[in-house]
Short mmCIF file of C-alpha atoms in Angstrom, two decimals:
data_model
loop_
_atom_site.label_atom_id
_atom_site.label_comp_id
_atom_site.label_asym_id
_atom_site.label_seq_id
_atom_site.Cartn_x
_atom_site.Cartn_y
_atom_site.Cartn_z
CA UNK A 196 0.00 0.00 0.00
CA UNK A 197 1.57 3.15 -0.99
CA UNK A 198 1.85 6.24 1.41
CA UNK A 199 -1.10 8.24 0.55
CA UNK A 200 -3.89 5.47 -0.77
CA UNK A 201 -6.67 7.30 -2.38
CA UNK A 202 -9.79 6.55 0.07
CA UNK A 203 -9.46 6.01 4.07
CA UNK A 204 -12.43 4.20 5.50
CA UNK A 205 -12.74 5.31 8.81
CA UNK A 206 -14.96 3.18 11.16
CA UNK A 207 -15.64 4.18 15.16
CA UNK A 208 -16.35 1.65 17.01
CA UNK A 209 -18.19 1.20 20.10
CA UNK A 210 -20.00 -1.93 21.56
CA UNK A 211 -21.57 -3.08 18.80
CA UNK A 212 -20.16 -6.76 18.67
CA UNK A 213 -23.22 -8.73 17.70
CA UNK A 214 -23.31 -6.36 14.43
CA UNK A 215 -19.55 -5.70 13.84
CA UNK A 216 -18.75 -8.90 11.63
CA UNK A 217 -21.44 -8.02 9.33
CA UNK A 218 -19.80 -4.25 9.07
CA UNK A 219 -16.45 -5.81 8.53
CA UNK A 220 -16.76 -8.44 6.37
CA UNK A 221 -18.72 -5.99 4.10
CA UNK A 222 -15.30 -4.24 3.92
CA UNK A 223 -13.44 -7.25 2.94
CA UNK A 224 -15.58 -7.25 -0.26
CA UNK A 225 -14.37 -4.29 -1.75
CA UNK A 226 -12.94 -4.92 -4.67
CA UNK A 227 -10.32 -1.84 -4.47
CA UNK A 228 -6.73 -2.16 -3.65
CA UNK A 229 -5.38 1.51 -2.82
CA UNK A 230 -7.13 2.05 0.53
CA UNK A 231 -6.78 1.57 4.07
CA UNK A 232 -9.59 1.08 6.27
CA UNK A 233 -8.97 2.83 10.05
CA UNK A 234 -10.91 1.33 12.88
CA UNK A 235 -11.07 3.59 16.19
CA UNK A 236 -12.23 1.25 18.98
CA UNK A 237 -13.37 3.89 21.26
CA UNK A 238 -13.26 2.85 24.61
CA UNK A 239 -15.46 -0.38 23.85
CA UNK A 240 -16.56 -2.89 26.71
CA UNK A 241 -17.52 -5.72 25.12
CA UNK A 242 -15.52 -7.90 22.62
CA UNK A 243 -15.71 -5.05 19.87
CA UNK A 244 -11.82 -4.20 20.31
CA UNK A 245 -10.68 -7.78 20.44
CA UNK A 246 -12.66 -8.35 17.26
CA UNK A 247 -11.13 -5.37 15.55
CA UNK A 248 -7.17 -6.23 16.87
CA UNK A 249 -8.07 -9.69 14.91
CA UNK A 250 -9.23 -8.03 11.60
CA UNK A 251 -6.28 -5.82 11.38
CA UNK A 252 -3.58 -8.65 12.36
CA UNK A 253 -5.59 -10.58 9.47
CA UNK A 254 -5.52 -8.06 6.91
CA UNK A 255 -2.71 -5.65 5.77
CA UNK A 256 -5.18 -2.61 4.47
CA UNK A 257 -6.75 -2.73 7.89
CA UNK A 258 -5.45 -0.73 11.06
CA UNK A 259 -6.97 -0.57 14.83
CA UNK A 260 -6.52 2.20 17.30
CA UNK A 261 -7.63 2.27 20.81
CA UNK A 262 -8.88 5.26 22.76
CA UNK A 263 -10.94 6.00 26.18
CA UNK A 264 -14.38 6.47 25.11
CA UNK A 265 -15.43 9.93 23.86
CA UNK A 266 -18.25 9.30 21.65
CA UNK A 267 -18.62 9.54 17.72
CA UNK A 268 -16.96 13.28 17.10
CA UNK A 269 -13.97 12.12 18.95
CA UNK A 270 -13.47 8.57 17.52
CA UNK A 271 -14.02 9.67 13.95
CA UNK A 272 -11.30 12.64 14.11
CA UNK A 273 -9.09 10.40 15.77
CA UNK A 274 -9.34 7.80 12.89
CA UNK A 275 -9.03 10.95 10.38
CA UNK A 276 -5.10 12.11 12.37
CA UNK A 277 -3.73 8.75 11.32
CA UNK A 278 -5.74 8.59 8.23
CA UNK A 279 -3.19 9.11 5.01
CA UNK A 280 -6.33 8.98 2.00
CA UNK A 281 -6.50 11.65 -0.90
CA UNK A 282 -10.20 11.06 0.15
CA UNK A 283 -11.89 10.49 3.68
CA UNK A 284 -14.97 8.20 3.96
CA UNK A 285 -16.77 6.98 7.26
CA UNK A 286 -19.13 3.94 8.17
CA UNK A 287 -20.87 3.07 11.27
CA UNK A 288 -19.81 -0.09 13.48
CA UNK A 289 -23.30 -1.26 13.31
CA UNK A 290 -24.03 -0.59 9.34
CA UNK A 291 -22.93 -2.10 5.89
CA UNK A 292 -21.43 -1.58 2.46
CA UNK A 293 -22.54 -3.06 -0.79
CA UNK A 294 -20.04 -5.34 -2.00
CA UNK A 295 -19.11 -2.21 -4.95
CA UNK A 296 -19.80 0.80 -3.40
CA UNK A 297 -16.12 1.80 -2.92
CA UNK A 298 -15.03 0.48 -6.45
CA UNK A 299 -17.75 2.86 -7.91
CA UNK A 300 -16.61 5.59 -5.56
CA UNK A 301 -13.24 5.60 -6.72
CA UNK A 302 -14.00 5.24 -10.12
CA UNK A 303 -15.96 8.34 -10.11
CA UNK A 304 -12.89 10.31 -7.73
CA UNK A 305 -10.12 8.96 -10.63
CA UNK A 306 -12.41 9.89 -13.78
CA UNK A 307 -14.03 13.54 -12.13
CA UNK A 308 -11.97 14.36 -8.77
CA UNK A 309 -14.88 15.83 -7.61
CA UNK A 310 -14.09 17.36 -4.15
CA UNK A 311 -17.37 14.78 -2.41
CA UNK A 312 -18.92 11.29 -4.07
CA UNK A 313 -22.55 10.67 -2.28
CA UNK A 314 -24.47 7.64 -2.96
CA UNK A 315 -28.44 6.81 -1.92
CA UNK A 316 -28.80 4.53 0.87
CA UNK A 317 -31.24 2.05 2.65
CA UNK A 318 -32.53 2.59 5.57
CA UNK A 319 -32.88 -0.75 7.39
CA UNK A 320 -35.72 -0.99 10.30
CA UNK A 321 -38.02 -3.65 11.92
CA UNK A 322 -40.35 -2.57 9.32
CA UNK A 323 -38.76 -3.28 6.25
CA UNK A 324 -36.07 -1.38 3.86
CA UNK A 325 -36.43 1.84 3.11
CA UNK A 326 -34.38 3.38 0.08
CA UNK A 327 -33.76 6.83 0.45
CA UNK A 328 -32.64 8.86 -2.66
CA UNK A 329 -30.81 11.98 -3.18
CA UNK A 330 -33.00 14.78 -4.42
CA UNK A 331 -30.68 15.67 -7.78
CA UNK A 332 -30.33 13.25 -10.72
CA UNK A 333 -26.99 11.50 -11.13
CA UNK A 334 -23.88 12.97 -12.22
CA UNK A 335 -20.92 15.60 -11.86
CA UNK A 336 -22.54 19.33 -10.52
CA UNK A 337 -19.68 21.92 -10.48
CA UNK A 338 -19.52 25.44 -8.89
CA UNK A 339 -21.93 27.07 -10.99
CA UNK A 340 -24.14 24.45 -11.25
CA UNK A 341 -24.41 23.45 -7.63
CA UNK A 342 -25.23 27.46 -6.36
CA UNK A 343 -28.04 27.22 -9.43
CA UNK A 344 -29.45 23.93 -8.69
CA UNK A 345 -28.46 22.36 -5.70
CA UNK A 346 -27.90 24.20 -2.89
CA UNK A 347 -30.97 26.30 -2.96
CA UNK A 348 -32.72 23.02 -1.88
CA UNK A 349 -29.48 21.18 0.30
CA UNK A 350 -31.61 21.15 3.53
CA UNK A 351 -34.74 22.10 2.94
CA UNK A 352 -36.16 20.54 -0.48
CA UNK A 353 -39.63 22.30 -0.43
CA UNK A 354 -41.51 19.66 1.41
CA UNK A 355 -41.45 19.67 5.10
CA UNK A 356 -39.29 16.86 7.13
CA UNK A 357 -37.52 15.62 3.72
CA UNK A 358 -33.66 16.81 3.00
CA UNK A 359 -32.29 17.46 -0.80
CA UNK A 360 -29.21 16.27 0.62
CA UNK A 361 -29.33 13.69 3.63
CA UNK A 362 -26.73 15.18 6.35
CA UNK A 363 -25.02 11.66 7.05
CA UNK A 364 -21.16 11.44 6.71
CA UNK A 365 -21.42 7.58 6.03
CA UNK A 366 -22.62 8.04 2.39
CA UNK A 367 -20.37 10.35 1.32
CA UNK A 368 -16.41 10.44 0.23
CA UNK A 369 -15.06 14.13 0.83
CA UNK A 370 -11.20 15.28 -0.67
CA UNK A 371 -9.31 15.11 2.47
CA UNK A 372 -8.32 18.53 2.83
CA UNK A 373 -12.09 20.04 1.97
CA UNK A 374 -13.21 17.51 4.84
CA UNK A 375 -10.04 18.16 7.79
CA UNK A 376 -10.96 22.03 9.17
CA UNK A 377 -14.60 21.30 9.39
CA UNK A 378 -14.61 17.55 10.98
CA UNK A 379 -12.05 19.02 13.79
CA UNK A 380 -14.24 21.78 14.64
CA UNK A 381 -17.34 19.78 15.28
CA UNK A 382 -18.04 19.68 19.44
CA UNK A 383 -17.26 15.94 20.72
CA UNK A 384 -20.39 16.75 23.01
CA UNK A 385 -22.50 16.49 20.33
CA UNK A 386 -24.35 13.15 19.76
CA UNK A 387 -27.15 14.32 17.73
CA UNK A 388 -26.83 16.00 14.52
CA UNK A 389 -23.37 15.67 14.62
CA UNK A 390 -22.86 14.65 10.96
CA UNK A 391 -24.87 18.35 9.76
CA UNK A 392 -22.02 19.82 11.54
CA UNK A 393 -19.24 19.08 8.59
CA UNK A 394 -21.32 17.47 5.52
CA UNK A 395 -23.08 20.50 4.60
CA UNK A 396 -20.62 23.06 5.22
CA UNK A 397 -18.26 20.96 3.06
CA UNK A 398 -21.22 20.55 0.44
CA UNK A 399 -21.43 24.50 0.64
CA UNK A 400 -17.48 24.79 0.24
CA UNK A 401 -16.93 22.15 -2.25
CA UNK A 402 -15.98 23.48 -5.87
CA UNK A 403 -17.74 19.87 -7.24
CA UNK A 404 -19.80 17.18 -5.93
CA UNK A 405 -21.05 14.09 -8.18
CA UNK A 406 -24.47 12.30 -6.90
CA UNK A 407 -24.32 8.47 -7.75
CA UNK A 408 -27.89 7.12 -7.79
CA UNK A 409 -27.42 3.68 -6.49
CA UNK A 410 -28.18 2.69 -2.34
CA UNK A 411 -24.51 1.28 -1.73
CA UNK A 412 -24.78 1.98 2.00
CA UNK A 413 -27.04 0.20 4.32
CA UNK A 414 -28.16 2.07 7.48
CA UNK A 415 -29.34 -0.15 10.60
CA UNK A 416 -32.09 2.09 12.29
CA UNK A 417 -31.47 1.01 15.64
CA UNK A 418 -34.06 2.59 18.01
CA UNK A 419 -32.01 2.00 21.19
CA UNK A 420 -29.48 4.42 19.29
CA UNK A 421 -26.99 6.45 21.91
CA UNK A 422 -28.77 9.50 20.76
CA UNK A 423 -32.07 8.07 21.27
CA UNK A 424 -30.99 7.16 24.98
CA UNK A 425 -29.81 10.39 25.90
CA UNK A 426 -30.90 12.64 29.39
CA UNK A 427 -33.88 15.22 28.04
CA UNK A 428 -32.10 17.86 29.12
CA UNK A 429 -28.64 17.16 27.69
CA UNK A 430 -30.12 16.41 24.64
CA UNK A 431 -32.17 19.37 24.13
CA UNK A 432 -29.14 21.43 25.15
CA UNK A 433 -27.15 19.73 22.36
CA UNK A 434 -29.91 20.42 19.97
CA UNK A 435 -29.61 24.35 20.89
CA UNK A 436 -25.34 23.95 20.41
CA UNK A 437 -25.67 22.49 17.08
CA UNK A 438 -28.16 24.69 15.92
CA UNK A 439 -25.24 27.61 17.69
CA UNK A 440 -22.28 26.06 15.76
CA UNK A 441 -24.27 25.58 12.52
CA UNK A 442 -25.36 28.97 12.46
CA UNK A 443 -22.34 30.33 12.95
CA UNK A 444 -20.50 28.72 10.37
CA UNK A 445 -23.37 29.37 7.66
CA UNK A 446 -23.22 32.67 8.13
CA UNK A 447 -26.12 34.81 6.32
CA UNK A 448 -23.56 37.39 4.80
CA UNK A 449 -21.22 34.72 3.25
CA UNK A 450 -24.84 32.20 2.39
CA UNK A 451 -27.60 34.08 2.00
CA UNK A 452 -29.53 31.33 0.39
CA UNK A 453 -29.13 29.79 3.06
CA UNK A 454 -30.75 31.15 5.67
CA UNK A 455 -34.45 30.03 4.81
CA UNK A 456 -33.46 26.34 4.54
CA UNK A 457 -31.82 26.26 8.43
CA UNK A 458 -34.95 27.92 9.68
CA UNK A 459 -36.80 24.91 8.12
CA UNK A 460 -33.82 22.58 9.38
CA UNK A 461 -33.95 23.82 13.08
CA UNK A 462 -38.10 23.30 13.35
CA UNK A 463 -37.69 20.29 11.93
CA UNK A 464 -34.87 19.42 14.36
CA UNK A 465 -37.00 20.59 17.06
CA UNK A 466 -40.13 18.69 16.43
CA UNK A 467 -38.48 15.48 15.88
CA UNK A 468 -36.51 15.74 19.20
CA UNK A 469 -39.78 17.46 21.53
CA UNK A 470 -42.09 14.91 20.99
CA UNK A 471 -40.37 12.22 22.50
CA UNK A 472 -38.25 14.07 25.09
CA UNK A 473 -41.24 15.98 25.97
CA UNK A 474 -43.51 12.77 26.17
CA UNK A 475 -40.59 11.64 28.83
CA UNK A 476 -41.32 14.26 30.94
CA UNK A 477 -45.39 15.36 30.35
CA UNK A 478 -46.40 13.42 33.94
CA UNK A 479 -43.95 16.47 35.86
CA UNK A 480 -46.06 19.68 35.26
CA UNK A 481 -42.86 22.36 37.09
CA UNK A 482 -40.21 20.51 34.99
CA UNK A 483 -41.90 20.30 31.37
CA UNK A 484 -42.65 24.30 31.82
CA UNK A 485 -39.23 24.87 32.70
CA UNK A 486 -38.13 22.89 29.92
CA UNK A 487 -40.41 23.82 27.05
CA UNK A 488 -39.96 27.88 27.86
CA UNK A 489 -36.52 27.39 27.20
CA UNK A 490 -36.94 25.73 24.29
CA UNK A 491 -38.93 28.61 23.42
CA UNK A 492 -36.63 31.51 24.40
CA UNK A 493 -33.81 30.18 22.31
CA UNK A 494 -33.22 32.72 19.85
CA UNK A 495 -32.73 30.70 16.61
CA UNK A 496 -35.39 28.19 17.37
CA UNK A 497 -37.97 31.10 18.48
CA UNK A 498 -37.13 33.01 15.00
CA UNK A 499 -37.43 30.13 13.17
CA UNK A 500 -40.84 28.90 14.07
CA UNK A 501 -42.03 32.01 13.55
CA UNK A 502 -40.47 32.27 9.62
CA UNK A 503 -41.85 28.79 9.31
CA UNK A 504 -45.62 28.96 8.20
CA UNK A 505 -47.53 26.07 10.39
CA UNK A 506 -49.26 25.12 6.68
CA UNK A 507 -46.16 23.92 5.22
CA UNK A 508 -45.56 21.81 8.66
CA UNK A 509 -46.70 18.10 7.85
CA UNK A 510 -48.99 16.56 10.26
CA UNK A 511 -51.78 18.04 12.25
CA UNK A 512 -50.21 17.21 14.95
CA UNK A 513 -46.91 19.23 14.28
CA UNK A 514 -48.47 22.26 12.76
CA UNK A 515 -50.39 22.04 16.62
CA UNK A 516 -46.83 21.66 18.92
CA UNK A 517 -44.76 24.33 16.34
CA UNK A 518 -48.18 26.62 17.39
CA UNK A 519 -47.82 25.72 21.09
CA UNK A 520 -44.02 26.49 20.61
CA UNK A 521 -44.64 29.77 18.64
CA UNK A 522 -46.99 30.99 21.08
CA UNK A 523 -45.37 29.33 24.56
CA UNK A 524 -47.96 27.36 25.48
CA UNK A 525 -46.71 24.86 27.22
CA UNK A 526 -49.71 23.69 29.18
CA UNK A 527 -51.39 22.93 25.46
CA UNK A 528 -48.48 21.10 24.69
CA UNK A 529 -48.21 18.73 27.30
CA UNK A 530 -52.14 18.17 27.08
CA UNK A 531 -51.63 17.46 23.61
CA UNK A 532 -48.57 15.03 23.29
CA UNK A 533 -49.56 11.20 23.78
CA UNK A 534 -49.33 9.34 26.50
CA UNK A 535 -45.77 7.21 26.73
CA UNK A 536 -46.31 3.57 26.45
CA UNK A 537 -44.61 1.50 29.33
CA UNK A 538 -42.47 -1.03 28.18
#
């Protein structure tokens, strides 16, 4: 393997053993020879870092490192500082690869060297797969074409809760050095959202980005996710720094354009993270008030659901909480969310 391969796959790893061979040996299928693939066992406490030692003493492309745990920021810009690849891809511990998605990939960063590859992906849940497309047709979209076309609709395509670009990392190659200032600036305390924190602003600073239309990348929806287990309050709190740090790296004067779109992307944000956190806490009257009024005080989510009109919010039952939220009523909130099932 030569000094500077042209992709590094990086993969964090934490306690995922009973879905980790799967990951792996859809690695070992790539048909590609100038790579290295850079698994960060971050802190794990099952077998996940003895299973990873015996992948890379197997296989010469394949590296472990070992680190305390410091969740998914951390792991993945630790596997990026040892990381030698002309281009920087990531996948999850718990996900997959199609057995050609890389050989594609770096067909298409040899023929174009666009600055960021993305491919569709499935969604994989109890319910059955879900392929999830990209928004633009298939093919190379330079500078020109990309302020025309594509990133008037990047976040916000022009129907409520559905992307023109999907924020994940994990389907997307990025030029290492478009990719290294924005990955080490993301917050290790953020767990949720995480990935909107560098794909987009990359997207935005990219001079070319080609859209392959094929699912290569298979995501496991795992409802017992990290994010998904979080405390209510840090996780609304994370919410608000993301939607801080995002802000303040899309700044209106340098992005005008896009300034509508993360008004859309921070209600949406909000309403998918309030139902359920709120539902946690609807039986405690003192501490949902507390809770929802900050919510509502926050200056970017309180301008934003104010720009966003509750008609082009989908579901009756949204258009009623972004009211509730526009207008601080949290009493008609918590009388309105559902009561939480008991396992």
């Amino acid at each position: 393997m030569c000094d500077h391969p042209l992709l590094s796959i990086i993969v964090p790893v934490y306690n995922v053993e009973p879905y980790l061979d799967q990951c792996l040996d859809s690695l070992l299928a790539q048909d590609i020879s100038d790579y290295e693939v850079i698994l960060v066992d971050d802190g794990s406490t099952d077998n996940s870092g003895a299973i990873c030692d015996r992948c890379a003493a197997e296989h010469p492309s394949f590296q472990c490192i070992h680190k305390p745990n410091g969740g998914l920021p951390s792991a993945r810009k630790a596997g990026y500082q040892v990381s030698r690849g002309q281009y920087v891809t990531f996948v999850d511990s718990d996900d997959w690869i199609a057995p050609d998605m890389y050989q594609k990939m770096c067909k298409i960063m040899v023929d174009t060297h666009a600055d960021i590859i993305i491919c569709d992906h499935t969604s994989v849940t109890p319910g059955g797969n879900i392929v999830c497309r990209s928004l633009f047709p298939a093919g190379l979209y330079e500078k020109v074409r990309l302020e025309q076309e594509v990133y008037p609709r990047m976040i916000y395509s022009g129907v409520f809760f559905k992307y023109g670009v999907s924020p994940n990392m994990w389907n997307k190659a990025f030029r290492r050095e478009l990719l290294g200032p924005h990955l080490l600036q993301v917050p290790n305390d953020i767990t949720n959202g995480e990935d909107t924190l560098a794909s987009y602003i990359c997207m935005l600073e990219a001079e070319s980005i080609y859209f392959l239309d094929e699912a290569l990348y298979f995501y496991r929806s795992n409802a017992d996710s990290l994010s998904r287990r979080s405390i209510p309050d840090r996780r609304l709190a994370e919410n608000r720094k993301m939607f801080d740090t995002l802000q303040a790296a899309i700044a209106p004067d340098a992005y005008p354009y896009m300034q509508k779109q993360l008004q859309y992307f921070f209600v949406y944000q909000s309403l998918l993270n309030y139902v359920p956190i709120f539902q946690s806490m609807r039986t405690e009257a003192a501490r949902f008030r507390q809770f929802f009024l900050t919510e509502c005080n926050d200056p970017h989510i309180r301008k934003a659901f104010k720009a966003v009109p509750l008609k082009e919010i989908a579901g009756l039952h949204n258009k009623l909480y972004a009211f509730c939220v526009r207008h601080k009523l949290a009493r008609l909130c918590r009388f309105l969310l559902p009561k939480r099932q008991e396992s």
